[in-house]
Coordinates of C-alpha atoms in Angstrom, one line a residue:
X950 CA -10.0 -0.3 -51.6
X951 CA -9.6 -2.8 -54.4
X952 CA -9.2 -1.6 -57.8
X953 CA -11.8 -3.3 -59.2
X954 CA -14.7 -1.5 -56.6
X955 CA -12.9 1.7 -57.7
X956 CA -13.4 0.9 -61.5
X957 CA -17.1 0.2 -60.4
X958 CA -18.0 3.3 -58.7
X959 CA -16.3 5.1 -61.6
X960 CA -18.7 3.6 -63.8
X961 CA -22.0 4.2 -62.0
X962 CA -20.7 7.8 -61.3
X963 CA -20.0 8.3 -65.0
X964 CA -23.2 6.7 -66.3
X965 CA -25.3 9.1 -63.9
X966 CA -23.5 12.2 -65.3
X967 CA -24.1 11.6 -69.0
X968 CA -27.7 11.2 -68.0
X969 CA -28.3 14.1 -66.0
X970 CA -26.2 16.1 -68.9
X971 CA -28.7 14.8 -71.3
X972 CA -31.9 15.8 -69.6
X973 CA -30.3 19.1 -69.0
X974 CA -29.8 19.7 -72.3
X975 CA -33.3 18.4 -73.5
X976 CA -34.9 20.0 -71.2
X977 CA -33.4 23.3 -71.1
X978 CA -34.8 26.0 -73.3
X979 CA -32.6 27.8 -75.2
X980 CA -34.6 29.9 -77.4
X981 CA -34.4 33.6 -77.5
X982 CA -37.5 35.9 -76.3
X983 CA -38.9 38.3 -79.2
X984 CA -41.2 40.7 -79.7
X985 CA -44.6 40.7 -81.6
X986 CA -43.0 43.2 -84.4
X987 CA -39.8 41.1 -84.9
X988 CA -42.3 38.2 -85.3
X989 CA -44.3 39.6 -88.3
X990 CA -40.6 40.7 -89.7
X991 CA -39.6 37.0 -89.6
X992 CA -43.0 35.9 -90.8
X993 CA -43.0 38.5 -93.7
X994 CA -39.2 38.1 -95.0
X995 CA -40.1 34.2 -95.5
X996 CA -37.4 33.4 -93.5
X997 CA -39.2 31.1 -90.8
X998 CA -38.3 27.5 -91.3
X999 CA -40.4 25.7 -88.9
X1000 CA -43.0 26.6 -86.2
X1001 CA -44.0 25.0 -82.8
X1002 CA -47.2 26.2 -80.7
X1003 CA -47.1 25.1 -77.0
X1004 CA -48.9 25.8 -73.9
X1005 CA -47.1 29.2 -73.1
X1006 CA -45.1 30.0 -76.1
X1007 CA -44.7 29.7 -79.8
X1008 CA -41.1 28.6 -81.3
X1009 CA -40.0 29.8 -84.5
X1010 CA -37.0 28.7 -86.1
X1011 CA -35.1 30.8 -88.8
X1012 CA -32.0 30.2 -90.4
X1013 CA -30.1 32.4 -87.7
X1014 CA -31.2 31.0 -84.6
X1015 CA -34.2 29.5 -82.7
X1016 CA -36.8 32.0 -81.3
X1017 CA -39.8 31.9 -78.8
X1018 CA -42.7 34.5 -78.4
X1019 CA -45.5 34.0 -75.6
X1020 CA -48.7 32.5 -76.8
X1021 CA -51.0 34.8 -75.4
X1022 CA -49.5 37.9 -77.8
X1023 CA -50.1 35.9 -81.3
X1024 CA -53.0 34.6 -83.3
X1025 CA -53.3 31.7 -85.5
X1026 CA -54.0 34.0 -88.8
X1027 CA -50.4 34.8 -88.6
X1028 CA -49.1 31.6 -89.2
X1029 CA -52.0 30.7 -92.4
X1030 CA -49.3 29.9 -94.7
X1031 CA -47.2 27.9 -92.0
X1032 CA -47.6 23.9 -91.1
X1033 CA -47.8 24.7 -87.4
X1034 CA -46.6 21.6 -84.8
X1035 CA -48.5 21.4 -81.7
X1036 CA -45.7 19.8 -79.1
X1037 CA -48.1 18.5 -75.7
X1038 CA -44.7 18.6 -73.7
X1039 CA -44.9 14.9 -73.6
X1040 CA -41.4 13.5 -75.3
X1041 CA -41.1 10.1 -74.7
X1042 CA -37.3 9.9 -74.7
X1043 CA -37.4 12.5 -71.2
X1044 CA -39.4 9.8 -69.8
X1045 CA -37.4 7.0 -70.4
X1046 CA -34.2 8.6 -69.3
X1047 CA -36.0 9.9 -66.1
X1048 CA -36.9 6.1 -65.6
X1049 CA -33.0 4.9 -66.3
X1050 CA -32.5 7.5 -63.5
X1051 CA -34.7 6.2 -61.2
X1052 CA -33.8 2.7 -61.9
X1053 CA -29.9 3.2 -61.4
X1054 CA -30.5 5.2 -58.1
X1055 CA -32.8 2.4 -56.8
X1056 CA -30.6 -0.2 -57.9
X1057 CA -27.6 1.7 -56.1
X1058 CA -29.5 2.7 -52.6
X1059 CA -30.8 -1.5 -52.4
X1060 CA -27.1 -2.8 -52.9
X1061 CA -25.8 -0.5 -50.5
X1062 CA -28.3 -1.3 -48.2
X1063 CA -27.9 -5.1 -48.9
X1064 CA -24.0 -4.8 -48.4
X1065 CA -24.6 -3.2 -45.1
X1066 CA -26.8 -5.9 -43.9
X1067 CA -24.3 -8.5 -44.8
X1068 CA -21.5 -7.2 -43.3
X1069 CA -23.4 -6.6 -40.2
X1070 CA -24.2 -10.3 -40.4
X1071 CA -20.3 -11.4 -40.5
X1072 CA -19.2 -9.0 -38.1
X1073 CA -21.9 -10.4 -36.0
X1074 CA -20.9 -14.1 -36.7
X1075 CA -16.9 -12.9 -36.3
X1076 CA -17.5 -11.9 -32.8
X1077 CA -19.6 -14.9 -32.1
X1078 CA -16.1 -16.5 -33.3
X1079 CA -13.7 -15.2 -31.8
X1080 CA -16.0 -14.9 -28.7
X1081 CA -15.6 -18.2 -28.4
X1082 CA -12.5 -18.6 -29.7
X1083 CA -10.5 -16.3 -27.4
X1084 CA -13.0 -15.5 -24.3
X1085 CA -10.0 -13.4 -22.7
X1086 CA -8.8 -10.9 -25.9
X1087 CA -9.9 -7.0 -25.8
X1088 CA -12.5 -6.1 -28.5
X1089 CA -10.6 -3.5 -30.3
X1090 CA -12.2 -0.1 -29.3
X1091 CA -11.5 3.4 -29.5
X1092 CA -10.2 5.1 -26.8
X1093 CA -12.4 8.2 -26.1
X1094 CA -12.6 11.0 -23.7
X1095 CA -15.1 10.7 -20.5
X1096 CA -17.1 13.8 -19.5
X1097 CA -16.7 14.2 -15.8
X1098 CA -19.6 15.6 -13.6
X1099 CA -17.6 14.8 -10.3
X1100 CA -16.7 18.1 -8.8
X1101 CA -14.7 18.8 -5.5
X1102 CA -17.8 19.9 -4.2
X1103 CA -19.2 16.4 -4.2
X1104 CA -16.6 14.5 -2.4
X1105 CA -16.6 15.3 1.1
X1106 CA -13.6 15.3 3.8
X1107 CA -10.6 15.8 1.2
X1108 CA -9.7 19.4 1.9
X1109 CA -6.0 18.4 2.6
X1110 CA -5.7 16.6 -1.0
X1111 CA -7.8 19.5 -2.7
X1112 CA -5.0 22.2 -1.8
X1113 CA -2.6 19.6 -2.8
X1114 CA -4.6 19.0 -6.2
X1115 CA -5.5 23.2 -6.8
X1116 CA -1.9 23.3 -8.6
X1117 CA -2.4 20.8 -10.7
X1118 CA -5.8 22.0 -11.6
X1119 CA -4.2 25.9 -12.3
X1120 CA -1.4 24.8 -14.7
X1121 CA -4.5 23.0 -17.1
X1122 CA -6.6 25.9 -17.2
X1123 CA -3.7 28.9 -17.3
X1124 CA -0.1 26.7 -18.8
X1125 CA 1.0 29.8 -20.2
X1126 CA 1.6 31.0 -16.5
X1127 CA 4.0 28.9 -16.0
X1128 CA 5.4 27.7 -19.2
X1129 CA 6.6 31.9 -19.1
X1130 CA 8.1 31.3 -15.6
X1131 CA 10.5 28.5 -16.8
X1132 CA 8.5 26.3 -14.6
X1133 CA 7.0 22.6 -15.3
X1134 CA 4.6 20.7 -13.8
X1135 CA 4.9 17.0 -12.9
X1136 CA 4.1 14.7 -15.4
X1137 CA 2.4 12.0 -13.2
X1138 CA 0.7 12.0 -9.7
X1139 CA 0.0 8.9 -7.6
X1140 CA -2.3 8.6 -5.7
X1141 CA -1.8 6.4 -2.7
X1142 CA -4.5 4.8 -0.4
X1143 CA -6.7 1.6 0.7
X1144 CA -9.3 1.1 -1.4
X1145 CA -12.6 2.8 -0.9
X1146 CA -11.3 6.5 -0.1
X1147 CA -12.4 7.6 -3.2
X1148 CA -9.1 7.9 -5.6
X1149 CA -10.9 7.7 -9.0
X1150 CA -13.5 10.7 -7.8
X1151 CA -10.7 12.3 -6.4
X1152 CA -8.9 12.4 -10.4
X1153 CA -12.6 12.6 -11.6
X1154 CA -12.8 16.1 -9.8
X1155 CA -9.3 17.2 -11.1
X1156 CA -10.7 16.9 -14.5
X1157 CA -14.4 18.4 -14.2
X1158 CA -12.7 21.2 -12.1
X1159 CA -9.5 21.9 -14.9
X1160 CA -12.5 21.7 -17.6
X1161 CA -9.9 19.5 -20.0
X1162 CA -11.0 15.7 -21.1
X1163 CA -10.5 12.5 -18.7
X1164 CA -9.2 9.0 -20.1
X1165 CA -9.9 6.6 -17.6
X1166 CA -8.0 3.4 -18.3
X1167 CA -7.6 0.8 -15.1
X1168 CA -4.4 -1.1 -15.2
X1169 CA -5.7 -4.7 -15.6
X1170 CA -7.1 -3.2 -19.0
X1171 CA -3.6 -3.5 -20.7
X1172 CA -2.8 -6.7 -19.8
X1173 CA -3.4 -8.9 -22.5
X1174 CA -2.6 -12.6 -23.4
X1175 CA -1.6 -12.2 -26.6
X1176 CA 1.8 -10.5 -26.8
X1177 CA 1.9 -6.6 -27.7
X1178 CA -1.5 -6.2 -27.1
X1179 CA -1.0 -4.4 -23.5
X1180 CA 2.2 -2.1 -25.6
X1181 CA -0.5 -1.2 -28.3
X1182 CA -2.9 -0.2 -26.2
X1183 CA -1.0 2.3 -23.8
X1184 CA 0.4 3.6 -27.2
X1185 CA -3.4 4.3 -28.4
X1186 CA -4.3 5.9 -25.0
X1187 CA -1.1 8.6 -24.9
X1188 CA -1.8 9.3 -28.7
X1189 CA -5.5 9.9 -27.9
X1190 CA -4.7 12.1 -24.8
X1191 CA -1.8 14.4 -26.8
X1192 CA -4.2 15.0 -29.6
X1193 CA -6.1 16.4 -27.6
X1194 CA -4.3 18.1 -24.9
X1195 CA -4.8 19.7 -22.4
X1196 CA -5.9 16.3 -20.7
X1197 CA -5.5 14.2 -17.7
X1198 CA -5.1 10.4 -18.2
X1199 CA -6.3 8.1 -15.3
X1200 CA -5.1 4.4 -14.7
X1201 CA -6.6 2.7 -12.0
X1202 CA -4.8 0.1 -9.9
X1203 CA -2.0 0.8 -12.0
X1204 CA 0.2 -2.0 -10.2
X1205 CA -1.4 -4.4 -12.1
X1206 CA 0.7 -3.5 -14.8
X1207 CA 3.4 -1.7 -12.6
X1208 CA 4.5 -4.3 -10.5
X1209 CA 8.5 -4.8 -10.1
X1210 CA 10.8 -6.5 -12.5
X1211 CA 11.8 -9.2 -10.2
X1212 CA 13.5 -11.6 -13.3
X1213 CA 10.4 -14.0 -13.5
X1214 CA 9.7 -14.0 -17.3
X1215 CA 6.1 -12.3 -18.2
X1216 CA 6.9 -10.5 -21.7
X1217 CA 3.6 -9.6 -22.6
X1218 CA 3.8 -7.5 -18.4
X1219 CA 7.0 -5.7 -19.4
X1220 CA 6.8 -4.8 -22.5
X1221 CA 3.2 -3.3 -21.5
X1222 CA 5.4 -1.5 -18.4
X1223 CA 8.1 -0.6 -20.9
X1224 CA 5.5 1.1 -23.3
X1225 CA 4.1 2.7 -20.1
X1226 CA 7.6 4.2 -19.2
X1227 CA 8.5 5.2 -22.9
X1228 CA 5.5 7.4 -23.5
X1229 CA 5.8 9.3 -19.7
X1230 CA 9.4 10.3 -21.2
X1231 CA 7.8 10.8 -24.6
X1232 CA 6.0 14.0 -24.0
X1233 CA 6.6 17.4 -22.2
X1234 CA 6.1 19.1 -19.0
X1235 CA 4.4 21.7 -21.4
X1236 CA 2.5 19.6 -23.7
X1237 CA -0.6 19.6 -21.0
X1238 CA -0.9 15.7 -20.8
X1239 CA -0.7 15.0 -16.7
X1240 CA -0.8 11.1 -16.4
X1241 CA -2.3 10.6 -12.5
X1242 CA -2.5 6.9 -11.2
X1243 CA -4.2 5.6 -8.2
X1244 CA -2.9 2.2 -6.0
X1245 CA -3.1 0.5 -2.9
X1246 CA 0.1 -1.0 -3.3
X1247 CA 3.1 1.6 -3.9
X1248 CA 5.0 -1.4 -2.1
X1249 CA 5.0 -3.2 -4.9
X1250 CA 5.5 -0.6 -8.4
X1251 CA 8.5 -0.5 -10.1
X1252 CA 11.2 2.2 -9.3
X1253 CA 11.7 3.0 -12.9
X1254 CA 7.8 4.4 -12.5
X1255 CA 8.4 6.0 -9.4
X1256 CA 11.6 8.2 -10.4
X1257 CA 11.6 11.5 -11.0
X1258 CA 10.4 12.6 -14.2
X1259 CA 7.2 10.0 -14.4
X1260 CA 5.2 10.0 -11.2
X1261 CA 7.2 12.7 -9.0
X1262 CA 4.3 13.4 -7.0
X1263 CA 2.7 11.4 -4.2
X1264 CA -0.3 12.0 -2.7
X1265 CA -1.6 9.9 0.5
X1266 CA -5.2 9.3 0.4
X1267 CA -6.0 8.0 4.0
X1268 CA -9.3 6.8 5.9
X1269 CA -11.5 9.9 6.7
X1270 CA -11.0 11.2 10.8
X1271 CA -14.0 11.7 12.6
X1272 CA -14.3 15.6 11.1
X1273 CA -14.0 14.3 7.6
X1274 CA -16.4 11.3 8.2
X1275 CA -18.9 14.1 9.2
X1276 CA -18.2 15.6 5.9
X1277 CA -18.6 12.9 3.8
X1278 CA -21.8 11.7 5.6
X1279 CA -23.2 15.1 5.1
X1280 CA -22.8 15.0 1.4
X1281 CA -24.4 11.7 1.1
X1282 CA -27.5 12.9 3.5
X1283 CA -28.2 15.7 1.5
X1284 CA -31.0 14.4 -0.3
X1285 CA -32.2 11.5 2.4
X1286 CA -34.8 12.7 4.9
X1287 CA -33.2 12.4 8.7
X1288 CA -33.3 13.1 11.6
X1289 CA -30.5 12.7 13.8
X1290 CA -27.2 13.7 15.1
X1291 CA -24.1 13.7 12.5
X1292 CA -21.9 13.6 15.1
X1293 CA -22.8 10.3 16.6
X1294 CA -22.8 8.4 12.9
X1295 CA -19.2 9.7 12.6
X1296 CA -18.1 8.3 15.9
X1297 CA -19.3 5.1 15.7
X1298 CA -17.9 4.4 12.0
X1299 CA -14.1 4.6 12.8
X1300 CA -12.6 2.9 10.3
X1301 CA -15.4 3.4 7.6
X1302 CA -14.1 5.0 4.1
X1303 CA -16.2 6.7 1.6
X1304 CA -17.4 3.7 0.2
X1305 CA -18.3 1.9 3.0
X1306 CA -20.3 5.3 4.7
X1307 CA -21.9 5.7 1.6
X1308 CA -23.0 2.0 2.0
X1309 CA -24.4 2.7 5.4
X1310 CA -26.2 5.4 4.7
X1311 CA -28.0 3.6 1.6
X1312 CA -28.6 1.0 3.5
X1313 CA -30.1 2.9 6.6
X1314 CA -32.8 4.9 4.0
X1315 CA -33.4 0.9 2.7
X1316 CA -34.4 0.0 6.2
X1317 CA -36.6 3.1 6.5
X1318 CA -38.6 2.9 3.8
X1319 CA -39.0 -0.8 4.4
X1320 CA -40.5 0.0 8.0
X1321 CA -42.5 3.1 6.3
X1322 CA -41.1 5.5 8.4
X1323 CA -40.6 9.3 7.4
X1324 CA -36.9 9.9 8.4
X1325 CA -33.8 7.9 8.9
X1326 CA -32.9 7.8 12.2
X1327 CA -29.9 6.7 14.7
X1328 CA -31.4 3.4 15.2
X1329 CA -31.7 2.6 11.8
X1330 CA -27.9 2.9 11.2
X1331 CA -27.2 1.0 14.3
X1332 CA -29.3 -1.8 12.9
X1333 CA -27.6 -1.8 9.5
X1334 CA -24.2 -1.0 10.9
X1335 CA -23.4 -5.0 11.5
X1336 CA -24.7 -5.4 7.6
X1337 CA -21.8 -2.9 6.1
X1338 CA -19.2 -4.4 8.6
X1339 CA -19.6 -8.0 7.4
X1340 CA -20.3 -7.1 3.9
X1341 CA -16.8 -5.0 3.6
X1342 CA -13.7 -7.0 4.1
X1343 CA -10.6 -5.8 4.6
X1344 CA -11.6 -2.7 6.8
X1345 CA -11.5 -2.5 10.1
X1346 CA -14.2 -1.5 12.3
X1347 CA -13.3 -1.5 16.3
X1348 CA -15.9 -0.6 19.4
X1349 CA -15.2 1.0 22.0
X1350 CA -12.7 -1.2 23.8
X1351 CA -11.2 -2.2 20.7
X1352 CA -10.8 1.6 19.9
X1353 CA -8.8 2.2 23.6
X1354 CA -6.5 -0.4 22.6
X1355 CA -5.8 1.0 19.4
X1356 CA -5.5 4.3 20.5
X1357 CA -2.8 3.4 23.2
X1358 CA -0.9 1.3 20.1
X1359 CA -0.6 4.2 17.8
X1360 CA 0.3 6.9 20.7
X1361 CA 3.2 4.8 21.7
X1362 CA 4.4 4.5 18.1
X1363 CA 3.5 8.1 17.2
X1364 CA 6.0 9.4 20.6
X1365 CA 8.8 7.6 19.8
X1366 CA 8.7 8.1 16.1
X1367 CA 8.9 11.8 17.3
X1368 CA 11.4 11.3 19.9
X1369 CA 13.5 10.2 17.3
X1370 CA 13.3 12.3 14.8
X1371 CA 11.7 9.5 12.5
X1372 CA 10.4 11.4 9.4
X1373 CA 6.2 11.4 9.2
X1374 CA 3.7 14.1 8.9
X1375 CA 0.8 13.2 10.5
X1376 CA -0.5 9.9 12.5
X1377 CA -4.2 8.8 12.3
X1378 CA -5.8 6.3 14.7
X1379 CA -6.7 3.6 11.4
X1380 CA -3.2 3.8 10.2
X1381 CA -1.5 0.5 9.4
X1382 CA 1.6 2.2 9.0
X1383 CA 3.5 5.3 10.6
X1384 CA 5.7 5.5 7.6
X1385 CA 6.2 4.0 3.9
X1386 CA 8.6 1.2 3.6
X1387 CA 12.2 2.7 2.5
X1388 CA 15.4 1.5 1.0
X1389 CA 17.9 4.1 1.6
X1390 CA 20.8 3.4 3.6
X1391 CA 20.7 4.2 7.4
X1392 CA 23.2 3.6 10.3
X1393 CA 23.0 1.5 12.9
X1394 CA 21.5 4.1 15.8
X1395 CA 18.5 5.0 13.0
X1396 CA 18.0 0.9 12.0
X1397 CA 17.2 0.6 15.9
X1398 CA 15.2 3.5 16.2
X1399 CA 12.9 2.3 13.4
X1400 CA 12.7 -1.3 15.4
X1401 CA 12.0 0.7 18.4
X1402 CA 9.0 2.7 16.6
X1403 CA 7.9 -1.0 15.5
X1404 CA 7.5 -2.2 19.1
X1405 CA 6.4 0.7 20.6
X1406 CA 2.8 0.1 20.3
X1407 CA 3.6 -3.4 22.4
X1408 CA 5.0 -1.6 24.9
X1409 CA 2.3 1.1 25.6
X1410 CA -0.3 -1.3 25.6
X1411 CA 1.5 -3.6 27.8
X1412 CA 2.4 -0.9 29.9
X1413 CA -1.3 0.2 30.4
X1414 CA -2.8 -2.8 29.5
X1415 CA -0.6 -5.6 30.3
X1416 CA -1.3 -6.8 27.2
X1417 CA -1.6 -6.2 23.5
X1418 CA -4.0 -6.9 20.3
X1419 CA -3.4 -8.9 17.5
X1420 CA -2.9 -5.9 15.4
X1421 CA 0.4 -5.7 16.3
X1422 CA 1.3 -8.3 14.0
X1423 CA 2.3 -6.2 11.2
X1424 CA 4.4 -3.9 13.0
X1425 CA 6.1 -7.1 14.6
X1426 CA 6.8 -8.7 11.7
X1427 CA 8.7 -5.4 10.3
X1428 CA 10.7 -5.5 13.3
X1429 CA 12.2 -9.2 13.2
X1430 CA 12.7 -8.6 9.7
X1431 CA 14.8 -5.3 10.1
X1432 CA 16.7 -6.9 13.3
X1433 CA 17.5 -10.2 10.8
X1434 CA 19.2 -8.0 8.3
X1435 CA 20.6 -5.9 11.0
X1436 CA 22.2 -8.9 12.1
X1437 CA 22.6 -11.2 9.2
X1438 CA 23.2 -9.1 6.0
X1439 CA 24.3 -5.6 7.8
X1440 CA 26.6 -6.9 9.7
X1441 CA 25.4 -4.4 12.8
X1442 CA 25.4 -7.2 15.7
X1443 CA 28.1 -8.0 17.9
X1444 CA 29.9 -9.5 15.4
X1445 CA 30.3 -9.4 11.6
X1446 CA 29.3 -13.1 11.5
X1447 CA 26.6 -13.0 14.3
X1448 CA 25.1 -16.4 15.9
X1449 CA 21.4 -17.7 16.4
X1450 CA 21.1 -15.8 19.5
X1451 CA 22.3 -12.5 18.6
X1452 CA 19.1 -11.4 16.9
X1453 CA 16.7 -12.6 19.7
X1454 CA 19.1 -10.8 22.1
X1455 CA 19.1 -7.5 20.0
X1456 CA 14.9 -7.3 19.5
X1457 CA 15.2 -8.0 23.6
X1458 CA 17.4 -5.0 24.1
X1459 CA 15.6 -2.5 21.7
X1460 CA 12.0 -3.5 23.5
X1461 CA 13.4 -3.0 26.9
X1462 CA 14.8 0.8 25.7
X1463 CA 11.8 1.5 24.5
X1464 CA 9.9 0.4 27.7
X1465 CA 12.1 2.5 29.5
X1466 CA 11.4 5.3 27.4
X1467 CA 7.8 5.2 28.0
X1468 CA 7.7 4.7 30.9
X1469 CA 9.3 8.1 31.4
X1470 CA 6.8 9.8 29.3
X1471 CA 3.5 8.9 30.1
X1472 CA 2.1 12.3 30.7
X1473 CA 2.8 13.0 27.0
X1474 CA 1.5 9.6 26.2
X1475 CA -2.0 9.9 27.8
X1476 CA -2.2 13.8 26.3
X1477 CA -1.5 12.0 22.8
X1478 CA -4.4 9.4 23.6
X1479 CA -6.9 12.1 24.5
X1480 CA -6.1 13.4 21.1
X1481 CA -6.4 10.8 18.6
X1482 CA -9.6 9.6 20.7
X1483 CA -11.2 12.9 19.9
X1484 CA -9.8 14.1 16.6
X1485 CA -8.4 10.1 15.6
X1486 CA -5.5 12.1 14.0
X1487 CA -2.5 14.2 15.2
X1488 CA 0.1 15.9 14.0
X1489 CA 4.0 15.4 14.6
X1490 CA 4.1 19.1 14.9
X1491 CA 1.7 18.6 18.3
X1492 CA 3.5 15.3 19.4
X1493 CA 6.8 17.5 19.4
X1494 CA 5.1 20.6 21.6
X1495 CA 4.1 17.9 24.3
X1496 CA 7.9 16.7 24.6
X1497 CA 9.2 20.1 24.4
X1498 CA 7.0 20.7 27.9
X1499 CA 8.8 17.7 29.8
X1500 CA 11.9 17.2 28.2

């Protein structure tokens, strides 16, 4: 504040205390109370000086002091030999310091009120400037905690990330459990799935559930054109959070600050990923801060963020099976009028997240109301189905034939991943992928068991089929790649320096194995379709039990 304002305020503070001191003092009475008897002494010892009659009392001032006595107990014969002053209570100089008092407060409230208004109108104009002057910078906000009314209970078919999630959820509300046990929790969580599954409810439901308060931050948030901007604003978010710990911190789509350091300059990127990585190593397992982060792209985040000590936990958010579509589908009926079978919805949205059976749904009551009927009913969600389905890129929705073929593709991956010992969990039928991408090393006979796993779908639907789907793509495109670097950077061909036939040669060889090995196990391969078409999921615990039976 400048010195001058302060000299200012000092002034108007000082002026309105002498004042007030003044018409305390002129209006306080300080006279003493005395009886009729000491009255007459005073009056009869000649010692009275002066006399003053008011309304309620009489003054009478002596040489020792200033006395009062009430009016009603006296008589105007006593004071014959007095000049008696009548005062009416009216002293002009109480008024006009009452009126300096008014003044000076009026004067103060209208300049304050005027200084607000003005400043209002610059900031106003400011922002109109720099509106236009920088369209892209962040308005410089504080970060504050959001309330979250998304329970567990409202998200439907997520029972396998909820036991995941309970953990988490018992170190925010009882840390002293395990802070005494010499045991930490992890500082971050990722959550990992296509778009639409419901990631932010998921951390949403984390919070409400742990009671503790949610910063929700999505990761193109921090990145800023102007340099420092991004750093600054990470910085604000883990100071906010600690303050107030226990707390979860959210970032959404965190690889759009996340992505790997690949040598192309982008300060203003790392320094903002830099700042990111800093503050996870900044703060303790025990200081109740839990930093979880959702993607659809783990492909493409830094390892620095992925080590342990920052995000050390994964979680796999997947498409809902059949069961869990059911689930979610319920929740989202609940309050809509219906009539019809659950069950058949759920079948015929394979494929569908949250998002896009939440879409259906809304879109069948739409159709109902517009035809004025009284429940929603199976043919209005197969007249709105086509709607979602071109309306949501990106996800695929297959009919029936479509659904055999896919079917067929993922058993044939899912048997010889098991036959191999290739590590997975748990296969579902809208899986793009059996398992993450990895780096570590691996010998030769595991580099071709992966290829093989990559063209296994090919070869159980050409073995059933005759032929294949597009699909396939992917998982084709994996494979030439592995078999290149096999070949050309791995040295694992024929030769250390192999020639342009050797990887052609070596995909050739790996298909025809794992033709062969088919071939030999289509009982377990049909017993696998049966299963994902029912359940759309399976388990490599189950895949194992049907090779034990024949191998």
């Amino acid at each position: 504040m400048p010195e001058s304002k302060i000299n200012r305020i000092a002034i108007y503070v000082s002026a309105f205390i002498i004042i007030i001191l003044i018409l305390f003092a002129l209006l306080r009475d300080n006279a003493d109370a005395i009886t009729l008897n000491q009255a007459k002494e005073f009056l009869k010892s000649h010692s009275v000086q002066k006399v003053v009659a008011t309304k309620k009392y009489v003054y009478i001032k002596t040489k020792n002091g200033y006395y009062k006595i009430p009016s009603s107990q006296v008589s105007p014969n006593m004071f014959v030999d007095y000049k008696v002053e009548v005062d009416n209570e009216s002293n002009i100089l109480i008024y006009l310091l009452l009126l300096v008092l008014f003044l000076g407060l009026g004067s103060l409230v209208f300049r304050m009120w005027q200084k607000k208004s003005l400043n209002e109108i610059f900031s106003s104009n400011r922002l109109k400037s720099n509106s236009a002057a920088a369209p892209n910078s962040m308005v410089n906000t504080q970060i504050e905690a959001i309330k979250s009314d998304v329970s567990f209970d409202d998200i439907g078919g997520i029972s396998d990330v909820k036991v995941e999630l309970e953990e988490i959820i018992d170190f925010m509300k009882n840390p002293k459990r395990y802070k005494n046990f010499g045991a930490r929790m992890p500082k971050g969580v990722l959550l990992v799935g296509p778009p639409g599954v419901g990631k932010t409810m998921i951390a949403k439901a984390v919070a409400h559930e742990a009671g503790v308060p949610f910063y929700y931050q999505s990761g193109a948030s921090f990145v800023q054109i102007y340099v420092g901007m991004g750093a600054k604003r990470v910085h604000e978010l883990f100071a906010a959070a600690k303050k107030n710990a226990p707390s979860i911190i959210f970032i959404d789509e965190i690889d759009a600050v996340g992505k790997k350091r690949d040598g192309n300059r982008n300060d203003e990127r790392e320094a903002t990923l830099n700042q990111l990585l800093t503050e996870m190593d900044g703060f303790e397992g025990s200081s109740g801060v839990i930093v979880v982060a959702a993607t659809n792209k783990i492909d493409v985040l830094d390892s620095a963020l992925l080590r342990a000590g920052r995000f050390d936990r994964r979680i796999f958010v997947e498409l809902p099976t059949k069961r869990e579509r059911e689930a979610v589908l319920l929740k989202y009926l609940q309050n809509v009028p219906h009539d019809l079978d659950v069950k058949i919805v759920a079948n015929m949205t394979v494929g569908f997240n949250g998002a896009a059976l939440a879409a259906l749904v809304n879109e069948a009551a739409l159709l109902a109301l517009r035809q004025n009927d009284f429940h929603v009913t199976l043919e209005h969600f197969e007249q709105v189905k086509d709607k979602v389905i071109f309306g949501k890129k990106k996800l695929q929705m297959l009919n029936e034939r479509q659904k055999a073929f896919r079917a067929t593709y993922q058993a044939g991956k899912v048997v010889v991943a098991t036959y191999y010992d290739i590590a997975f969990e748990k296969l579902m039928l809208s899986n793009e992928k059996l398992t993450p991408a990895t780096d570590e090393p691996f010998i030769k006979q595991e580099l071709e068991s992966r290829v093989k796993m990559f063209l296994a779908g090919i070869a159980a639907c050409d073995i059933k089929y005759n032929e294949h789907a597009s699909s396939a793509k992917d998982d084709l495109d994996e494979a030439k790649e592995l078999v290149e670097k096999m070949c050309r950077e791995y040295g694992m061909g024929s030769s250390l320096l192999p020639d342009e036939k050797e990887q052609k040669l070596l995909l050739k060889r790996l298909y025809e194995e794992c033709n062969v090995l088919l071939e030999s196990l289509l009982g377990v391969l049909k017993k696998v379709e049966d299963v994902l078409l029912e359940r759309e999921s399976i388990t490599k615990t189950e895949v194992k039990e049907y090779l034990d039976e024949v191998l």
